[in-house]
Amino acid sequence: MEVQLYTESKKAQWDEFVQNSKEASFFHLTGWKRVVERTFGYPSYYLLAEHHGHLQGILPLFVMRTLSFGKALISLPLAAYGGPYARDKETEALLVEEAKRLTQREGIDYLELRNIDLKYPDLPTKDLYVTFQQELYEDPEKNLELIPRKTRRMIRQGEKHQLQAELGRDHLREFYHIYAHSVRNLGTPVFPFRLFTSLMEEFPEMCKILVVKHQGQIVSGVMTFFYKDQVIPYYGGALKEAFSLSVNNFMYWELMKYGSQQGYKVFDFGRSKKGSGSFEFKKHWGMEPRSLHYQYYLNRVAQMPDINPLNPKYQGMISLWKKLPLSITKVIGPRIVKYIP
């Protein structure tokens, strides 16, 4: 078995391997690599294991400098899911060992593997995040019945307010304005606009935007990935003044309904931090949270990084950020978020 670095000559082989697997995610595709490189310029180390010319395993990695925790080798930045995928445990272990050696060789402070399952009992583990997933049925009404009564009532309120949903590849700038507005109100730096343009360019068939209009004005939007049998709403937001219209519940229901009508089988509501507002919102959809196990190899640090907005030491900065004008957060935010893993 030979572990080597990815080259562009391996692109088709890598992506075919990912698409034919059950465990590898949308984020393991080489398109994610190009988006992250174009947007932030992080150096990448995409490891692959081959046996007699046949691909047996992959481990995509990026090096990034963080604000408070030094250099990190992460699989994968910006992604809910990462880590290695291989045909067998021996190959997977080989890839992880190579990542550890890379961490040591390059003087990197720690390695972070964003695994779904707990894979390596010997590595320090965080379960700060959970993911929510729901099986989709062909009949939208059956999906609606699975949603708790209170949330169904909120969806109907949105319908009574005559909200209208529109799905496509238009309205990127309007979506970005709303997204920036939404994350500012959460006290979070916004990603640069070029991240979203890169996603649209790199995934012309898989990446779409659903917007919700009220009286002709766009009041919410969600950028969504359609991958294999999955609907993955990933970046979303709504104008604060539209909350009374039940716009968020209406928006995600319209996306779920579209997915079921188009034959998708899984609605992946994405990751949320335990105890956060988005965690509570998703729980009200009746989905059971599933813990994500982010695991670490600590090379030059003694403890796992604690980058949690619920941490009291960040509360002052979050409160200040919420008060900044939106125009300023659009300029400063992208310069800061580059250093937040």
Coordinates of C-alpha atoms in Angstrom, one line a residue:
M1 CA 0.0 0.0 0.0
E2 CA 1.4 3.4 -1.0
V3 CA 0.2 6.8 0.5
Q4 CA 0.8 9.7 -1.8
L5 CA -0.3 13.3 -2.3
Y6 CA -3.2 14.1 -4.6
T7 CA -2.4 15.5 -8.1
E8 CA -4.9 16.8 -10.6
S9 CA -4.4 13.6 -12.7
K10 CA -6.2 11.8 -9.9
K11 CA -9.3 14.1 -9.9
A12 CA -11.7 11.7 -11.7
Q13 CA -10.5 8.7 -9.7
W14 CA -10.9 10.5 -6.4
D15 CA -14.3 11.9 -7.1
E16 CA -15.6 8.5 -8.4
F17 CA -14.3 6.9 -5.2
V18 CA -16.2 9.4 -3.1
Q19 CA -19.4 9.2 -5.1
N20 CA -19.4 5.4 -5.0
S21 CA -18.9 5.3 -1.2
K22 CA -21.6 5.2 1.5
E23 CA -19.6 7.2 4.1
A24 CA -17.7 9.9 2.2
S25 CA -19.6 13.2 2.1
F26 CA -20.2 15.9 -0.4
F27 CA -17.3 17.8 1.3
H28 CA -14.8 15.0 0.3
L29 CA -15.3 15.9 -3.4
T30 CA -12.3 17.7 -5.0
G31 CA -14.6 20.6 -5.8
W32 CA -14.6 21.5 -2.1
K33 CA -10.8 21.6 -2.3
R34 CA -10.8 24.1 -5.1
V35 CA -13.5 26.3 -3.4
V36 CA -11.5 26.5 -0.2
E37 CA -8.2 27.1 -2.0
R38 CA -9.7 29.9 -4.1
T39 CA -11.5 31.5 -1.2
F40 CA -8.9 31.4 1.6
G41 CA -5.7 30.1 0.0
Y42 CA -5.1 27.4 2.7
P43 CA -2.4 24.9 1.7
S44 CA -3.9 21.5 1.0
Y45 CA -2.6 18.0 1.6
Y46 CA -5.0 15.5 0.1
L47 CA -3.7 12.1 0.9
L48 CA -4.6 9.0 -1.0
A49 CA -3.7 5.3 -0.5
E50 CA -3.3 3.1 -3.6
H51 CA -2.6 -0.6 -4.1
H52 CA -1.4 -1.6 -7.6
G53 CA -2.9 1.6 -9.0
H54 CA -6.3 1.1 -7.4
L55 CA -7.5 3.8 -5.0
Q56 CA -8.2 2.3 -1.5
G57 CA -8.6 5.3 0.7
I58 CA -8.5 9.1 1.0
L59 CA -7.9 11.8 3.6
P60 CA -8.4 15.4 2.6
L61 CA -6.5 18.0 4.8
F62 CA -5.9 21.7 4.9
V63 CA -3.4 23.8 6.9
M64 CA -4.8 26.9 8.5
R65 CA -3.6 29.4 11.0
T66 CA -6.0 30.1 13.8
L67 CA -6.5 33.2 15.9
S68 CA -5.7 31.6 19.3
F69 CA -4.5 28.0 18.7
G70 CA -1.7 28.2 16.3
K71 CA -1.5 26.1 13.1
A72 CA -4.1 23.4 12.5
L73 CA -4.3 20.5 10.0
I74 CA -8.0 20.1 9.5
S75 CA -10.2 17.6 7.6
L76 CA -12.1 19.6 6.6
P77 CA -12.4 23.4 7.0
L78 CA -15.9 24.9 6.6
A79 CA -17.3 21.4 6.5
A80 CA -19.6 19.6 8.9
Y81 CA -18.1 16.3 8.0
G82 CA -14.5 15.3 7.1
G83 CA -11.9 12.7 8.1
P84 CA -10.7 9.7 6.2
Y85 CA -12.6 7.2 4.2
A86 CA -11.1 3.9 3.1
R87 CA -12.2 0.4 2.0
D88 CA -10.8 -1.2 5.2
K89 CA -9.7 -0.2 8.7
E90 CA -6.0 -0.9 8.0
T91 CA -5.9 1.5 5.1
E92 CA -7.8 4.2 7.1
A93 CA -5.3 3.7 10.0
L94 CA -2.4 4.1 7.5
L95 CA -3.8 7.5 6.3
V96 CA -4.3 8.8 9.8
E97 CA -0.7 7.8 10.8
E98 CA 0.5 9.7 7.7
A99 CA -1.5 12.7 8.8
K100 CA 0.1 12.6 12.2
R101 CA 3.6 12.4 10.6
L102 CA 2.7 15.4 8.4
T103 CA 1.6 17.3 11.5
Q104 CA 5.0 16.6 13.1
R105 CA 7.0 17.2 10.0
E106 CA 5.4 20.6 9.2
G107 CA 5.5 21.8 12.8
I108 CA 1.7 22.0 13.0
D109 CA 0.1 22.4 16.4
Y110 CA -2.7 19.9 16.1
L111 CA -4.6 17.6 13.7
E112 CA -8.4 17.8 13.6
L113 CA -10.5 15.0 12.0
R114 CA -14.2 15.9 11.7
N115 CA -15.6 12.4 12.0
I116 CA -19.2 11.5 12.3
D117 CA -18.6 8.4 14.4
L118 CA -16.2 7.8 17.2
K119 CA -13.4 6.0 15.3
Y120 CA -10.2 6.3 17.4
P121 CA -10.6 5.7 21.2
D122 CA -7.0 6.7 21.8
L123 CA -7.5 10.3 20.4
P124 CA -9.0 13.2 22.4
T125 CA -12.6 13.8 21.2
K126 CA -15.1 16.6 21.2
D127 CA -18.8 16.2 20.7
L128 CA -19.7 19.9 20.7
Y129 CA -21.7 19.5 17.4
V130 CA -24.6 17.4 16.5
T131 CA -26.2 16.7 13.1
F132 CA -29.9 16.3 12.2
Q133 CA -31.1 14.1 9.5
Q134 CA -34.6 13.0 8.3
E135 CA -35.7 10.4 5.8
L136 CA -37.7 11.8 3.0
Y137 CA -40.8 10.1 1.5
E138 CA -42.2 10.7 -1.9
D139 CA -45.5 12.0 -0.5
P140 CA -44.9 15.5 1.0
E141 CA -47.9 15.0 3.3
K142 CA -46.2 12.0 4.9
N143 CA -43.2 14.2 5.6
L144 CA -45.4 16.9 7.0
E145 CA -47.0 14.4 9.4
L146 CA -43.6 13.6 10.9
I147 CA -43.1 17.2 11.9
P148 CA -44.3 18.2 15.4
R149 CA -47.6 20.0 15.6
K150 CA -46.2 23.3 16.7
T151 CA -43.8 23.5 13.8
R152 CA -46.5 22.5 11.3
R153 CA -48.6 25.4 12.7
M154 CA -45.7 27.8 12.0
I155 CA -45.4 26.5 8.4
R156 CA -49.1 27.1 7.9
Q157 CA -48.7 30.6 9.3
G158 CA -46.1 31.3 6.6
E159 CA -48.5 30.1 4.0
K160 CA -51.2 32.4 5.4
H161 CA -48.8 35.3 5.1
Q162 CA -48.7 34.4 1.4
L163 CA -44.9 33.7 1.4
Q164 CA -43.6 32.4 -1.9
A165 CA -40.5 30.1 -2.4
E166 CA -38.3 30.2 -5.5
L167 CA -35.5 27.8 -6.1
G168 CA -32.7 28.3 -8.6
R169 CA -29.3 29.8 -9.2
D170 CA -30.4 33.5 -9.2
H171 CA -30.5 36.0 -6.4
L172 CA -27.0 35.3 -5.1
R173 CA -26.3 38.9 -4.1
E174 CA -29.7 39.2 -2.3
F175 CA -29.0 35.9 -0.6
Y176 CA -25.6 37.1 0.6
H177 CA -27.0 40.3 2.0
I178 CA -29.5 38.4 4.0
Y179 CA -27.0 35.8 5.1
A180 CA -24.6 38.6 6.2
H181 CA -27.4 40.3 8.1
S182 CA -28.3 37.0 9.8
V183 CA -24.8 36.0 11.0
R184 CA -24.1 39.6 12.2
N185 CA -27.2 39.4 14.4
L186 CA -25.7 36.1 15.8
G187 CA -22.4 37.9 16.5
T188 CA -20.5 35.9 13.9
P189 CA -18.1 37.1 11.2
V190 CA -19.5 36.6 7.7
F191 CA -17.7 34.6 5.0
P192 CA -16.5 36.5 1.9
F193 CA -18.8 36.8 -1.1
R194 CA -16.3 34.9 -3.2
L195 CA -17.0 31.7 -1.2
F196 CA -20.5 31.7 -2.5
T197 CA -19.6 32.6 -6.0
S198 CA -17.0 29.8 -6.0
L199 CA -19.5 27.3 -4.7
M200 CA -22.0 28.2 -7.5
E201 CA -19.3 28.0 -10.1
E202 CA -17.8 24.7 -8.9
F203 CA -21.1 22.9 -8.4
P204 CA -23.4 24.1 -11.1
E205 CA -25.7 21.1 -10.8
M206 CA -25.4 20.5 -7.0
C207 CA -25.6 24.0 -5.6
K208 CA -28.8 26.1 -5.6
I209 CA -30.4 28.9 -3.7
L210 CA -34.0 28.8 -2.3
V211 CA -35.3 32.3 -1.5
V212 CA -38.6 33.2 0.2
K213 CA -40.4 36.4 -0.9
H214 CA -43.0 38.4 0.9
Q215 CA -44.9 40.9 -1.2
G216 CA -42.2 40.6 -3.8
Q217 CA -39.3 41.3 -1.5
I218 CA -36.8 38.5 -0.7
V219 CA -36.8 38.0 3.1
S220 CA -34.9 34.8 3.6
G221 CA -32.7 32.4 1.7
V222 CA -30.7 29.2 2.0
M223 CA -27.9 27.9 -0.2
T224 CA -28.4 24.1 -0.5
F225 CA -26.3 21.2 -1.8
F226 CA -28.0 18.4 -3.7
Y227 CA -25.7 15.4 -3.5
K228 CA -26.6 11.8 -4.4
D229 CA -29.9 11.2 -2.5
Q230 CA -29.4 14.1 0.0
V231 CA -30.7 17.6 0.4
I232 CA -28.2 19.6 2.4
P233 CA -29.3 23.1 3.4
Y234 CA -26.0 24.7 4.4
Y235 CA -25.9 28.5 4.5
G236 CA -29.1 30.2 5.5
G237 CA -30.6 33.3 7.0
A238 CA -33.6 35.6 7.2
L239 CA -34.2 39.3 7.8
K240 CA -35.1 39.9 11.5
E241 CA -38.2 41.8 10.5
A242 CA -39.5 38.7 8.7
F243 CA -39.4 36.4 11.8
S244 CA -43.0 37.2 12.6
L245 CA -44.0 35.7 9.2
S246 CA -42.6 32.3 10.3
V247 CA -40.3 32.6 7.4
N248 CA -37.6 30.1 8.5
N249 CA -40.0 27.2 9.1
F250 CA -41.7 27.9 5.8
M251 CA -38.4 28.1 4.0
Y252 CA -37.1 24.7 5.2
W253 CA -40.5 23.1 4.6
E254 CA -40.5 24.2 1.0
L255 CA -37.0 22.8 0.6
M256 CA -38.0 19.5 2.2
K257 CA -41.1 19.4 0.0
Y258 CA -39.1 20.0 -3.2
G259 CA -36.6 17.3 -2.2
S260 CA -39.3 14.7 -1.7
Q261 CA -40.9 15.6 -5.0
Q262 CA -37.6 15.3 -6.8
G263 CA -36.9 11.9 -5.4
Y264 CA -34.3 12.7 -2.7
K265 CA -34.3 10.4 0.2
V266 CA -32.5 12.2 3.0
F267 CA -32.9 15.8 4.4
D268 CA -29.6 16.7 6.1
F269 CA -30.3 19.6 8.3
G270 CA -26.6 20.0 9.0
R271 CA -24.5 20.5 12.2
S272 CA -25.4 22.7 15.1
K273 CA -23.6 23.4 18.4
K274 CA -25.3 21.8 21.4
G275 CA -27.3 24.5 23.2
S276 CA -27.3 27.0 20.4
G277 CA -30.3 28.6 18.9
S278 CA -30.1 26.6 15.7
F279 CA -29.9 23.4 17.8
E280 CA -33.2 24.3 19.5
F281 CA -34.8 25.3 16.1
K282 CA -33.9 22.0 14.5
K283 CA -35.1 19.9 17.5
H284 CA -38.5 21.4 16.9
W285 CA -38.6 19.6 13.6
G286 CA -38.8 16.2 15.4
M287 CA -35.3 15.0 14.3
E288 CA -33.1 13.2 16.7
P289 CA -29.7 14.8 17.1
R290 CA -26.7 12.7 16.3
S291 CA -23.4 13.6 17.9
L292 CA -20.4 14.4 15.7
H293 CA -17.1 13.2 17.0
Y294 CA -14.3 15.6 16.1
Q295 CA -11.0 13.9 17.1
Y296 CA -7.6 15.4 17.6
Y297 CA -3.9 14.6 17.5
L298 CA -2.2 17.1 19.8
N299 CA 1.4 17.7 18.6
R300 CA 2.5 21.1 20.0
V301 CA -0.4 21.9 22.3
A302 CA -1.6 20.2 25.5
Q303 CA -5.3 20.7 25.1
M304 CA -8.0 20.6 22.4
P305 CA -8.9 24.0 21.0
D306 CA -12.0 25.5 22.7
I307 CA -13.6 27.6 20.0
N308 CA -17.1 27.8 21.3
P309 CA -19.3 30.9 21.2
L310 CA -21.0 29.7 24.4
N311 CA -17.6 30.1 26.1
P312 CA -17.9 33.2 28.5
K313 CA -14.6 34.7 27.3
Y314 CA -16.1 35.3 23.8
Q315 CA -19.3 36.9 25.0
G316 CA -17.9 40.5 25.0
M317 CA -16.7 40.2 21.4
I318 CA -20.0 38.6 20.2
S319 CA -22.0 41.4 21.8
L320 CA -19.8 44.1 20.2
W321 CA -20.1 42.4 16.8
K322 CA -23.9 42.4 16.9
K323 CA -23.8 46.2 17.2
L324 CA -21.6 46.9 14.2
P325 CA -23.1 48.3 11.0
L326 CA -23.7 45.6 8.4
S327 CA -21.4 47.3 5.9
I328 CA -18.5 47.1 8.3
T329 CA -19.0 43.5 9.1
K330 CA -19.0 42.7 5.4
V331 CA -15.5 44.2 5.1
I332 CA -14.0 43.0 8.4
G333 CA -15.7 39.7 8.8
P334 CA -14.0 37.9 5.9
R335 CA -10.6 38.9 7.2
I336 CA -11.4 37.4 10.6
V337 CA -13.3 34.3 9.6
K338 CA -10.3 33.1 7.6
Y339 CA -8.6 32.3 11.0
I340 CA -11.6 30.6 12.7
P341 CA -11.6 26.8 12.1

